Amino acid sequence: MPEFQTSPGMRDILPPESARWRRFVQVFADVVETAGYGSVISPLLEDIAVFHRVGDATDVVTKEMYDFIDKGGRHIALRPELTASVCRAFVQHRPSTPWKVWYSGSQFRYEKPQRGRFRQFDQVGIEVLGADDPYLDVEVIWLGWQFYQQLGLRQVTLLLNSLGEPDDRARYVSALQAYFDANVDALSEASRTTLAKNPLRVLDSKRREDAPLIQSAPKIADFYSEAAAAHFQAVQDGLSQVGVPFTMDPTLVRGLDYYRRTTFEFQGGTLDSAQNALGGGGRYDGLVESLGGPPTAGIGFALGLDRTLIACDDEGVFPAVSAGVDVFVVDTTGGKEALHITTQLRVAGISADRAYDNRSMKSQMKGADRSGAAVAVIIGSNEIEQGVITVRPLRGNDIQFTVARHDLIESVKKVLS
Ligand code: HAM
């Protein structure tokens, strides 16, 4: 075992997996940019108060943050998510609304590592600030759905709920509190602790002993104001209109505190239930205000890259593909010719690799094989003498031939086409 290894819950992403990560973000960018979203790049670190301001009753904020005091004495946290940073940026820069942005990058949460749960994980996501329209909720959810379709995932289900307006939510939380207080003996130990902090989160318990009580708990739908009910109905109608199938889940409360009205989660069909949320989001009207900005409606989602790729592996879609090169240059004359030829090829837009350290012909040809190249370009003392280069197709039945040096690029292009 080497002396130094990655910290628990953190991973090295090596080729070809790393290329798959890049493609993942590219596919996401293509989907959301066609809907007018621009990318925002945020710092990895924020003043810890930004995250405390957005929710002090969730594990993500209270227990799982990586934080430290910097050299200037500031209390800093590595971001556990990006919605708070985007809202902080909105307040700081006051862009015109609706502000539609997308992002990708690493988040940090000190959780217990397991399959699909890491301490450094990546998300892609979108946020829209400054629009209240229920058809925006539909657009946002459709984009998430569309992205999963583009990856080829077919076992993703969409869970949908509304937490009502803040007043509805507050009345509901009181009712839940009273209900669970009256039945506290039937709750698991862990859920009793949750109840003391946030009764809504008890609905999120996956413990079997809590299930019957949660099943008969008061339902949020009975607490909706007229406006909240109308908004939610419009969202459901819109989703049906654009052909996104959804399942209503009145216990879907999500892990962060800032949600109001529409909430949703994309679940995978193949991961353990504690890790099967591939992505989620919802409305968070009020978050910008809590960070010192004007009253501003907000909605968005984040999709977990790590988990979604596990789901892709399980469903056998969106595989990692080795990048490879088109041409491998074999030079048995010392290596300087290979430098010249690879440079020529690369400038012409043909991807090319080579061997180093003046290896034997046999060893270089092995390298050519491993590289996945379609063509080997060979230069040895015979070729130098005759002023030519050998071109050897590595796939199919074509036989090798020699070309004059100045014809190399054209000949290689022909073989490759
Ligand atoms: P979240 O539900 O905390 O929401 O995270 C979104 C997704 O990130 C999860 O569904 C999951 O796929 C992934 N994820 C979370 N924690 C981990 C972990 N420890 N390991 C691997 N993957 C993980 C948010 O972060 C909100 N900011 C979403 C949002 C955006 N709401 C509104 N706008």
GROMACS .gro file of C-alpha atoms and ligand atoms in nm:
model
  450
    1MET     CA    1   0.000   0.000   0.000
    2PRO     CA    2   0.153   0.338  -0.096
    3GLU     CA    3   0.221   0.578   0.189
    4PHE     CA    4  -0.010   0.847   0.055
    5GLN     CA    5  -0.364   0.793  -0.071
    6THR     CA    6  -0.668   1.008  -0.141
    7SER     CA    7  -0.864   1.111   0.171
    8PRO     CA    8  -1.179   0.909   0.247
    9GLY     CA    9  -1.466   1.005   0.020
   10MET     CA   10  -1.234   1.169  -0.233
   11ARG     CA   11  -1.121   1.018  -0.561
   12ASP     CA   12  -0.876   1.056  -0.845
   13ILE     CA   13  -1.060   1.054  -1.175
   14LEU     CA   14  -0.827   0.908  -1.437
   15PRO     CA   15  -0.858   0.870  -1.815
   16PRO     CA   16  -1.080   0.756  -1.978
   17GLU     CA   17  -1.327   0.826  -1.693
   18SER     CA   18  -1.215   1.188  -1.674
   19ALA     CA   19  -1.307   1.233  -2.041
   20ARG     CA   20  -1.653   1.098  -1.960
   21TRP     CA   21  -1.686   1.364  -1.688
   22ARG     CA   22  -1.601   1.635  -1.942
   23ARG     CA   23  -1.854   1.496  -2.189
   24PHE     CA   24  -2.117   1.483  -1.913
   25VAL     CA   25  -2.075   1.855  -1.849
   26GLN     CA   26  -2.072   1.924  -2.224
   27VAL     CA   27  -2.400   1.738  -2.280
   28PHE     CA   28  -2.553   1.932  -1.990
   29ALA     CA   29  -2.423   2.264  -2.126
   30ASP     CA   30  -2.568   2.184  -2.468
   31VAL     CA   31  -2.910   2.110  -2.319
   32VAL     CA   32  -2.938   2.419  -2.099
   33GLU     CA   33  -2.768   2.666  -2.332
   34THR     CA   34  -3.035   2.597  -2.593
   35ALA     CA   35  -3.279   2.733  -2.333
   36GLY     CA   36  -3.087   3.056  -2.275
   37TYR     CA   37  -2.884   2.971  -1.966
   38GLY     CA   38  -2.535   3.124  -1.930
   39SER     CA   39  -2.263   2.966  -1.724
   40VAL     CA   40  -2.159   3.110  -1.389
   41ILE     CA   41  -1.828   3.017  -1.231
   42SER     CA   42  -1.825   3.059  -0.854
   43PRO     CA   43  -1.547   3.038  -0.597
   44LEU     CA   44  -1.500   2.710  -0.414
   45LEU     CA   45  -1.495   2.902  -0.084
   46GLU     CA   46  -1.753   3.133   0.072
   47ASP     CA   47  -1.791   3.317   0.399
   48ILE     CA   48  -1.944   3.046   0.616
   49ALA     CA   49  -2.224   3.285   0.712
   50VAL     CA   50  -2.362   3.258   0.356
   51PHE     CA   51  -2.447   2.894   0.421
   52HIS     CA   52  -2.566   2.952   0.778
   53ARG     CA   53  -2.800   3.220   0.645
   54VAL     CA   54  -2.962   2.981   0.397
   55GLY     CA   55  -3.041   2.706   0.641
   56ASP     CA   56  -2.930   2.631   0.989
   57ALA     CA   57  -3.144   2.325   1.051
   58THR     CA   58  -2.993   2.080   0.805
   59ASP     CA   59  -2.701   1.841   0.845
   60VAL     CA   60  -2.545   1.979   0.528
   61VAL     CA   61  -2.494   2.313   0.705
   62THR     CA   62  -2.460   2.215   1.070
   63LYS     CA   63  -2.251   1.899   1.056
   64GLU     CA   64  -2.104   1.841   0.715
   65MET     CA   65  -1.924   2.157   0.616
   66TYR     CA   66  -1.549   2.173   0.572
   67ASP     CA   67  -1.458   2.504   0.735
   68PHE     CA   68  -1.147   2.685   0.853
   69ILE     CA   69  -1.015   3.024   0.955
   70ASP     CA   70  -0.808   3.177   0.675
   71LYS     CA   71  -0.489   3.379   0.721
   72GLY     CA   72  -0.693   3.698   0.740
   73GLY     CA   73  -0.900   3.560   1.028
   74ARG     CA   74  -1.215   3.502   0.815
   75HIS     CA   75  -1.433   3.200   0.885
   76ILE     CA   76  -1.453   3.022   0.548
   77ALA     CA   77  -1.635   2.711   0.423
   78LEU     CA   78  -1.580   2.494   0.118
   79ARG     CA   79  -1.911   2.511  -0.065
   80PRO     CA   80  -2.144   2.218   0.013
   81GLU     CA   81  -2.371   2.326  -0.277
   82LEU     CA   82  -2.404   2.612  -0.524
   83THR     CA   83  -2.750   2.763  -0.483
   84ALA     CA   84  -2.636   2.981  -0.193
   85SER     CA   85  -2.331   3.102  -0.389
   86VAL     CA   86  -2.544   3.188  -0.692
   87CYS     CA   87  -2.784   3.388  -0.472
   88ARG     CA   88  -2.494   3.563  -0.301
   89ALA     CA   89  -2.356   3.650  -0.647
   90PHE     CA   90  -2.698   3.781  -0.752
   91VAL     CA   91  -2.710   4.014  -0.453
   92GLN     CA   92  -2.352   4.124  -0.512
   93HIS     CA   93  -2.381   4.195  -0.887
   94ARG     CA   94  -2.754   4.265  -0.935
   95PRO     CA   95  -2.784   4.129  -1.292
   96SER     CA   96  -3.110   4.195  -1.476
   97THR     CA   97  -3.384   3.939  -1.429
   98PRO     CA   98  -3.479   3.675  -1.508
   99TRP     CA   99  -3.122   3.568  -1.443
  100LYS     CA  100  -3.078   3.221  -1.592
  101VAL     CA  101  -2.749   3.050  -1.511
  102TRP     CA  102  -2.596   2.705  -1.512
  103TYR     CA  103  -2.292   2.568  -1.333
  104SER     CA  104  -2.075   2.264  -1.281
  105GLY     CA  105  -1.814   2.178  -1.025
  106SER     CA  106  -1.715   2.010  -0.702
  107GLN     CA  107  -1.902   2.036  -0.373
  108PHE     CA  108  -1.777   1.922  -0.033
  109ARG     CA  109  -1.974   1.753   0.244
  110TYR     CA  110  -1.827   1.560   0.533
  111GLU     CA  111  -2.055   1.257   0.499
  112LYS     CA  112  -2.001   0.887   0.558
  113PRO     CA  113  -1.855   0.765   0.229
  114GLN     CA  114  -2.028   0.478   0.051
  115ARG     CA  115  -2.137   0.383  -0.302
  116GLY     CA  116  -2.281   0.703  -0.448
  117ARG     CA  117  -2.191   0.913  -0.145
  118PHE     CA  118  -1.862   1.100  -0.143
  119ARG     CA  119  -1.706   1.387   0.047
  120GLN     CA  120  -1.605   1.561  -0.272
  121PHE     CA  121  -1.864   1.517  -0.544
  122ASP     CA  122  -1.960   1.704  -0.857
  123GLN     CA  123  -2.283   1.864  -0.960
  124VAL     CA  124  -2.423   2.031  -1.267
  125GLY     CA  125  -2.718   2.258  -1.214
  126ILE     CA  126  -2.924   2.560  -1.310
  127GLU     CA  127  -3.079   2.848  -1.118
  128VAL     CA  128  -3.325   3.114  -1.231
  129LEU     CA  129  -3.371   3.427  -1.022
  130GLY     CA  130  -3.646   3.682  -1.057
  131ALA     CA  131  -3.939   3.492  -1.213
  132ASP     CA  132  -4.239   3.343  -1.041
  133ASP     CA  133  -4.408   3.183  -1.342
  134PRO     CA  134  -4.522   2.821  -1.292
  135TYR     CA  135  -4.423   2.754  -1.654
  136LEU     CA  136  -4.067   2.837  -1.550
  137ASP     CA  137  -4.091   2.551  -1.299
  138VAL     CA  138  -4.195   2.333  -1.593
  139GLU     CA  139  -3.903   2.455  -1.806
  140VAL     CA  140  -3.655   2.386  -1.527
  141ILE     CA  141  -3.786   2.036  -1.457
  142TRP     CA  142  -3.808   1.958  -1.830
  143LEU     CA  143  -3.440   2.054  -1.875
  144GLY     CA  144  -3.335   1.810  -1.602
  145TRP     CA  145  -3.552   1.540  -1.754
  146GLN     CA  146  -3.424   1.613  -2.103
  147PHE     CA  147  -3.063   1.585  -1.983
  148TYR     CA  148  -3.123   1.239  -1.837
  149GLN     CA  149  -3.286   1.137  -2.163
  150GLN     CA  150  -2.983   1.262  -2.357
  151LEU     CA  151  -2.754   1.050  -2.140
  152GLY     CA  152  -2.969   0.752  -2.234
  153LEU     CA  153  -3.103   0.682  -1.883
  154ARG     CA  154  -3.444   0.517  -1.896
  155GLN     CA  155  -3.500   0.424  -1.531
  156VAL     CA  156  -3.516   0.775  -1.388
  157THR     CA  157  -3.837   0.875  -1.213
  158LEU     CA  158  -3.944   1.225  -1.123
  159LEU     CA  159  -4.097   1.283  -0.779
  160LEU     CA  160  -4.296   1.601  -0.739
  161ASN     CA  161  -4.432   1.792  -0.442
  162SER     CA  162  -4.514   2.144  -0.330
  163LEU     CA  163  -4.433   2.276   0.015
  164GLY     CA  164  -4.682   2.560  -0.027
  165GLU     CA  165  -4.626   2.930   0.043
  166PRO     CA  166  -4.417   3.014   0.353
  167ASP     CA  167  -4.735   3.058   0.563
  168ASP     CA  168  -4.879   2.726   0.441
  169ARG     CA  169  -4.550   2.559   0.516
  170ALA     CA  170  -4.539   2.713   0.865
  171ARG     CA  171  -4.894   2.596   0.945
  172TYR     CA  172  -4.811   2.253   0.811
  173VAL     CA  173  -4.492   2.232   1.018
  174SER     CA  174  -4.693   2.317   1.334
  175ALA     CA  175  -4.947   2.048   1.251
  176LEU     CA  176  -4.671   1.795   1.188
  177GLN     CA  177  -4.500   1.891   1.511
  178ALA     CA  178  -4.822   1.837   1.706
  179TYR     CA  179  -4.884   1.505   1.530
  180PHE     CA  180  -4.535   1.366   1.590
  181ASP     CA  181  -4.527   1.502   1.949
  182ALA     CA  182  -4.848   1.310   2.020
  183ASN     CA  183  -4.694   0.991   1.875
  184VAL     CA  184  -4.335   1.038   1.974
  185ASP     CA  185  -4.307   0.692   2.133
  186ALA     CA  186  -4.360   0.529   1.795
  187LEU     CA  187  -4.074   0.726   1.634
  188SER     CA  188  -3.720   0.595   1.593
  189GLU     CA  189  -3.450   0.743   1.814
  190ALA     CA  190  -3.293   0.922   1.518
  191SER     CA  191  -3.625   1.072   1.407
  192ARG     CA  192  -3.689   1.204   1.758
  193THR     CA  193  -3.365   1.400   1.729
  194THR     CA  194  -3.471   1.524   1.385
  195LEU     CA  195  -3.812   1.623   1.522
  196ALA     CA  196  -3.653   1.852   1.778
  197LYS     CA  197  -3.476   2.039   1.496
  198ASN     CA  198  -3.710   2.020   1.197
  199PRO     CA  199  -4.036   1.820   1.193
  200LEU     CA  200  -4.049   1.832   0.810
  201ARG     CA  201  -3.732   1.629   0.785
  202VAL     CA  202  -3.891   1.343   0.979
  203LEU     CA  203  -4.090   1.277   0.659
  204ASP     CA  204  -3.756   1.206   0.492
  205SER     CA  205  -3.674   0.917   0.728
  206LYS     CA  206  -3.605   0.594   0.544
  207ARG     CA  207  -3.624   0.388   0.869
  208ARG     CA  208  -3.879   0.110   0.855
  209GLU     CA  209  -4.012   0.173   1.208
  210ASP     CA  210  -4.106   0.532   1.111
  211ALA     CA  211  -4.300   0.431   0.799
  212PRO     CA  212  -4.650   0.375   0.949
  213LEU     CA  213  -4.646   0.707   1.134
  214ILE     CA  214  -4.524   0.896   0.827
  215GLN     CA  215  -4.789   0.725   0.616
  216SER     CA  216  -5.072   0.866   0.831
  217ALA     CA  217  -4.913   1.206   0.900
  218PRO     CA  218  -5.098   1.525   0.800
  219LYS     CA  219  -5.062   1.597   0.427
  220ILE     CA  220  -4.918   1.923   0.297
  221ALA     CA  221  -5.186   1.945   0.026
  222ASP     CA  222  -5.446   2.016   0.295
  223PHE     CA  223  -5.257   2.332   0.391
  224TYR     CA  224  -5.211   2.498   0.050
  225SER     CA  225  -5.337   2.852   0.006
  226GLU     CA  226  -5.537   2.914  -0.311
  227ALA     CA  227  -5.234   3.072  -0.482
  228ALA     CA  228  -5.004   2.784  -0.390
  229ALA     CA  229  -5.258   2.527  -0.508
  230ALA     CA  230  -5.307   2.713  -0.839
  231HIS     CA  231  -4.932   2.742  -0.897
  232PHE     CA  232  -4.881   2.373  -0.830
  233GLN     CA  233  -5.171   2.274  -1.054
  234ALA     CA  234  -5.022   2.481  -1.338
  235VAL     CA  235  -4.687   2.306  -1.289
  236GLN     CA  236  -4.852   1.963  -1.309
  237ASP     CA  237  -5.055   2.060  -1.617
  238GLY     CA  238  -4.743   2.202  -1.783
  239LEU     CA  239  -4.540   1.888  -1.717
  240SER     CA  240  -4.813   1.675  -1.871
  241GLN     CA  241  -4.825   1.909  -2.169
  242VAL     CA  242  -4.450   1.873  -2.238
  243GLY     CA  243  -4.461   1.499  -2.178
  244VAL     CA  244  -4.262   1.465  -1.856
  245PRO     CA  245  -4.403   1.180  -1.646
  246PHE     CA  246  -4.407   1.248  -1.271
  247THR     CA  247  -4.512   1.082  -0.946
  248MET     CA  248  -4.667   1.292  -0.672
  249ASP     CA  249  -4.482   1.246  -0.343
  250PRO     CA  250  -4.629   1.444  -0.051
  251THR     CA  251  -4.339   1.336   0.173
  252LEU     CA  252  -4.073   1.487  -0.055
  253VAL     CA  253  -3.924   1.766   0.158
  254ARG     CA  254  -3.561   1.767   0.032
  255GLY     CA  255  -3.246   1.794   0.243
  256LEU     CA  256  -3.201   2.170   0.243
  257ASP     CA  257  -3.413   2.423   0.430
  258TYR     CA  258  -3.478   2.690   0.176
  259TYR     CA  259  -3.749   2.527  -0.034
  260ARG     CA  260  -4.093   2.680  -0.088
  261ARG     CA  261  -4.369   2.564  -0.323
  262THR     CA  262  -4.249   2.331  -0.603
  263THR     CA  263  -3.993   2.066  -0.502
  264PHE     CA  264  -3.878   1.772  -0.708
  265GLU     CA  265  -3.628   1.492  -0.717
  266PHE     CA  266  -3.496   1.268  -0.994
  267GLN     CA  267  -3.448   0.916  -0.866
  268GLY     CA  268  -3.242   0.642  -1.024
  269GLY     CA  269  -3.373   0.289  -1.054
  270THR     CA  270  -3.056   0.105  -0.959
  271LEU     CA  271  -2.894   0.263  -0.651
  272ASP     CA  272  -2.967   0.191  -0.281
  273SER     CA  273  -3.257   0.396  -0.154
  274ALA     CA  274  -3.038   0.626   0.059
  275GLN     CA  275  -2.835   0.722  -0.249
  276ASN     CA  276  -3.090   0.698  -0.527
  277ALA     CA  277  -3.151   1.072  -0.556
  278LEU     CA  278  -2.965   1.154  -0.876
  279GLY     CA  279  -3.065   1.517  -0.855
  280GLY     CA  280  -3.319   1.751  -0.710
  281GLY     CA  281  -3.432   2.104  -0.666
  282GLY     CA  282  -3.722   2.336  -0.626
  283ARG     CA  283  -3.831   2.691  -0.557
  284TYR     CA  284  -3.652   2.893  -0.294
  285ASP     CA  285  -3.830   3.229  -0.302
  286GLY     CA  286  -3.691   3.422  -0.006
  287LEU     CA  287  -3.334   3.298  -0.022
  288VAL     CA  288  -3.202   3.610  -0.198
  289GLU     CA  289  -3.376   3.826   0.063
  290SER     CA  290  -3.215   3.633   0.347
  291LEU     CA  291  -2.877   3.719   0.192
  292GLY     CA  292  -2.957   4.091   0.192
  293GLY     CA  293  -3.111   4.126  -0.155
  294PRO     CA  294  -3.457   4.239  -0.267
  295PRO     CA  295  -3.752   3.995  -0.256
  296THR     CA  296  -3.673   3.766  -0.549
  297ALA     CA  297  -3.829   3.443  -0.667
  298GLY     CA  298  -3.585   3.160  -0.731
  299ILE     CA  299  -3.588   2.807  -0.868
  300GLY     CA  300  -3.328   2.556  -0.977
  301PHE     CA  301  -3.184   2.209  -0.943
  302ALA     CA  302  -2.854   2.033  -0.904
  303LEU     CA  303  -2.778   1.690  -1.046
  304GLY     CA  304  -2.509   1.474  -0.893
  305LEU     CA  305  -2.252   1.376  -1.154
  306ASP     CA  306  -2.097   1.092  -0.952
  307ARG     CA  307  -2.428   0.923  -0.880
  308THR     CA  308  -2.569   0.979  -1.225
  309LEU     CA  309  -2.262   0.812  -1.378
  310ILE     CA  310  -2.311   0.512  -1.145
  311ALA     CA  311  -2.669   0.496  -1.273
  312CYS     CA  312  -2.533   0.512  -1.631
  313ASP     CA  313  -2.298   0.219  -1.558
  314ASP     CA  314  -2.587   0.023  -1.406
  315GLU     CA  315  -2.807   0.089  -1.710
  316GLY     CA  316  -2.519   0.034  -1.955
  317VAL     CA  317  -2.545   0.379  -2.116
  318PHE     CA  318  -2.310   0.676  -2.168
  319PRO     CA  319  -1.991   0.467  -2.138
  320ALA     CA  320  -1.638   0.596  -2.088
  321VAL     CA  321  -1.456   0.591  -2.419
  322SER     CA  322  -1.078   0.609  -2.453
  323ALA     CA  323  -0.984   0.918  -2.645
  324GLY     CA  324  -0.700   0.761  -2.851
  325VAL     CA  325  -0.524   0.924  -3.143
  326ASP     CA  326  -0.548   0.892  -3.520
  327VAL     CA  327  -0.180   0.837  -3.590
  328PHE     CA  328   0.115   0.685  -3.405
  329VAL     CA  329   0.460   0.783  -3.524
  330VAL     CA  330   0.734   0.519  -3.508
  331ASP     CA  331   1.088   0.652  -3.543
  332THR     CA  332   1.387   0.419  -3.521
  333THR     CA  333   1.640   0.691  -3.609
  334GLY     CA  334   1.667   0.855  -3.267
  335GLY     CA  335   1.338   1.040  -3.221
  336LYS     CA  336   1.402   1.378  -3.379
  337GLU     CA  337   1.208   1.278  -3.695
  338ALA     CA  338   0.914   1.178  -3.476
  339LEU     CA  339   0.921   1.523  -3.316
  340HIS     CA  340   0.908   1.682  -3.660
  341ILE     CA  341   0.635   1.455  -3.800
  342THR     CA  342   0.405   1.461  -3.493
  343THR     CA  343   0.428   1.839  -3.491
  344GLN     CA  344   0.337   1.855  -3.862
  345LEU     CA  345   0.042   1.620  -3.811
  346ARG     CA  346  -0.089   1.802  -3.503
  347VAL     CA  347  -0.068   2.141  -3.675
  348ALA     CA  348  -0.275   1.990  -3.957
  349GLY     CA  349  -0.539   1.893  -3.701
  350ILE     CA  350  -0.459   1.520  -3.700
  351SER     CA  351  -0.416   1.377  -3.351
  352ALA     CA  352  -0.082   1.204  -3.319
  353ASP     CA  353   0.124   1.032  -3.053
  354ARG     CA  354   0.470   0.874  -3.055
  355ALA     CA  355   0.712   0.662  -2.857
  356TYR     CA  356   0.996   0.809  -2.651
  357ASP     CA  357   1.344   0.704  -2.538
  358ASN     CA  358   1.450   0.550  -2.870
  359ARG     CA  359   1.281   0.216  -2.808
  360SER     CA  360   1.307  -0.083  -3.045
  361MET     CA  361   1.080  -0.107  -3.350
  362LYS     CA  362   0.888  -0.389  -3.181
  363SER     CA  363   0.828  -0.193  -2.864
  364GLN     CA  364   0.719   0.116  -3.062
  365MET     CA  365   0.474  -0.093  -3.269
  366LYS     CA  366   0.327  -0.221  -2.941
  367GLY     CA  367   0.281   0.140  -2.837
  368ALA     CA  368   0.107   0.207  -3.167
  369ASP     CA  369  -0.130  -0.081  -3.097
  370ARG     CA  370  -0.209   0.040  -2.745
  371SER     CA  371  -0.271   0.395  -2.867
  372GLY     CA  372  -0.573   0.285  -3.068
  373ALA     CA  373  -0.435   0.473  -3.371
  374ALA     CA  374  -0.572   0.385  -3.714
  375VAL     CA  375  -0.241   0.452  -3.885
  376ALA     CA  376   0.126   0.409  -3.801
  377VAL     CA  377   0.369   0.644  -3.970
  378ILE     CA  378   0.711   0.480  -3.974
  379ILE     CA  379   1.050   0.635  -4.031
  380GLY     CA  380   1.374   0.430  -4.019
  381SER     CA  381   1.713   0.453  -4.182
  382ASN     CA  382   1.580   0.311  -4.515
  383GLU     CA  383   1.311   0.578  -4.531
  384ILE     CA  384   1.566   0.851  -4.453
  385GLU     CA  385   1.792   0.724  -4.733
  386GLN     CA  386   1.508   0.723  -4.986
  387GLY     CA  387   1.350   1.048  -4.864
  388VAL     CA  388   1.014   0.880  -4.794
  389ILE     CA  389   0.791   0.783  -4.505
  390THR     CA  390   0.605   0.453  -4.459
  391VAL     CA  391   0.232   0.469  -4.390
  392ARG     CA  392   0.090   0.152  -4.236
  393PRO     CA  393  -0.287   0.122  -4.184
  394LEU     CA  394  -0.344  -0.062  -3.855
  395ARG     CA  395  -0.703  -0.164  -3.914
  396GLY     CA  396  -0.864  -0.346  -4.205
  397ASN     CA  397  -0.673  -0.515  -4.483
  398ASP     CA  398  -0.502  -0.221  -4.651
  399ILE     CA  399  -0.130  -0.275  -4.702
  400GLN     CA  400   0.143  -0.029  -4.616
  401PHE     CA  401   0.294   0.209  -4.872
  402THR     CA  402   0.555   0.479  -4.884
  403VAL     CA  403   0.501   0.846  -4.962
  404ALA     CA  404   0.724   1.140  -5.031
  405ARG     CA  405   0.767   1.352  -4.718
  406HIS     CA  406   0.571   1.646  -4.858
  407ASP     CA  407   0.276   1.416  -4.939
  408LEU     CA  408   0.249   1.274  -4.588
  409ILE     CA  409  -0.038   1.486  -4.454
  410GLU     CA  410  -0.257   1.434  -4.760
  411SER     CA  411  -0.190   1.058  -4.767
  412VAL     CA  412  -0.266   1.018  -4.396
  413LYS     CA  413  -0.587   1.217  -4.436
  414LYS     CA  414  -0.692   0.988  -4.721
  415VAL     CA  415  -0.630   0.674  -4.517
  416LEU     CA  416  -0.815   0.819  -4.218
  417SER     CA  417  -1.116   0.913  -4.427
  418HAM     P1  418  -2.897   1.824  -0.299
  418HAM     O1  419  -3.017   1.739  -0.303
  418HAM     O2  420  -2.830   1.844  -0.167
  418HAM     O3  421  -2.941   1.964  -0.357
  418HAM     O4  422  -2.790   1.771  -0.401
  418HAM     C1  423  -2.823   1.745  -0.535
  418HAM     C2  424  -2.760   1.617  -0.583
  418HAM     O5  425  -2.620   1.616  -0.554
  418HAM     C3  426  -2.812   1.493  -0.511
  418HAM     O6  427  -2.933   1.450  -0.568
  418HAM     C4  428  -2.700   1.394  -0.536
  418HAM     O7  429  -2.708   1.337  -0.666
  418HAM     C5  430  -2.579   1.482  -0.532
  418HAM     N1  431  -2.514   1.468  -0.401
  418HAM     C6  432  -2.544   1.529  -0.286
  418HAM     N2  433  -2.463   1.487  -0.187
  418HAM     C7  434  -2.379   1.397  -0.242
  418HAM     C8  435  -2.270   1.318  -0.193
  418HAM     N3  436  -2.229   1.325  -0.068
  418HAM     N4  437  -2.207   1.234  -0.280
  418HAM     C9  438  -2.246   1.226  -0.409
  418HAM     N5  439  -2.347   1.298  -0.460
  418HAM    C10  440  -2.413   1.383  -0.379
  418HAM    C11  441  -2.860   2.072  -0.371
  418HAM     O8  442  -2.741   2.069  -0.362
  418HAM    C12  443  -2.935   2.198  -0.409
  418HAM     N6  444  -2.838   2.307  -0.420
  418HAM    C13  445  -3.011   2.177  -0.539
  418HAM    C14  446  -3.084   2.299  -0.583
  418HAM    C15  447  -3.045   2.385  -0.678
  418HAM     N7  448  -3.199   2.341  -0.536
  418HAM    C16  449  -3.233   2.451  -0.598
  418HAM     N8  450  -3.138   2.482  -0.683
   0.00000   0.00000   0.00000
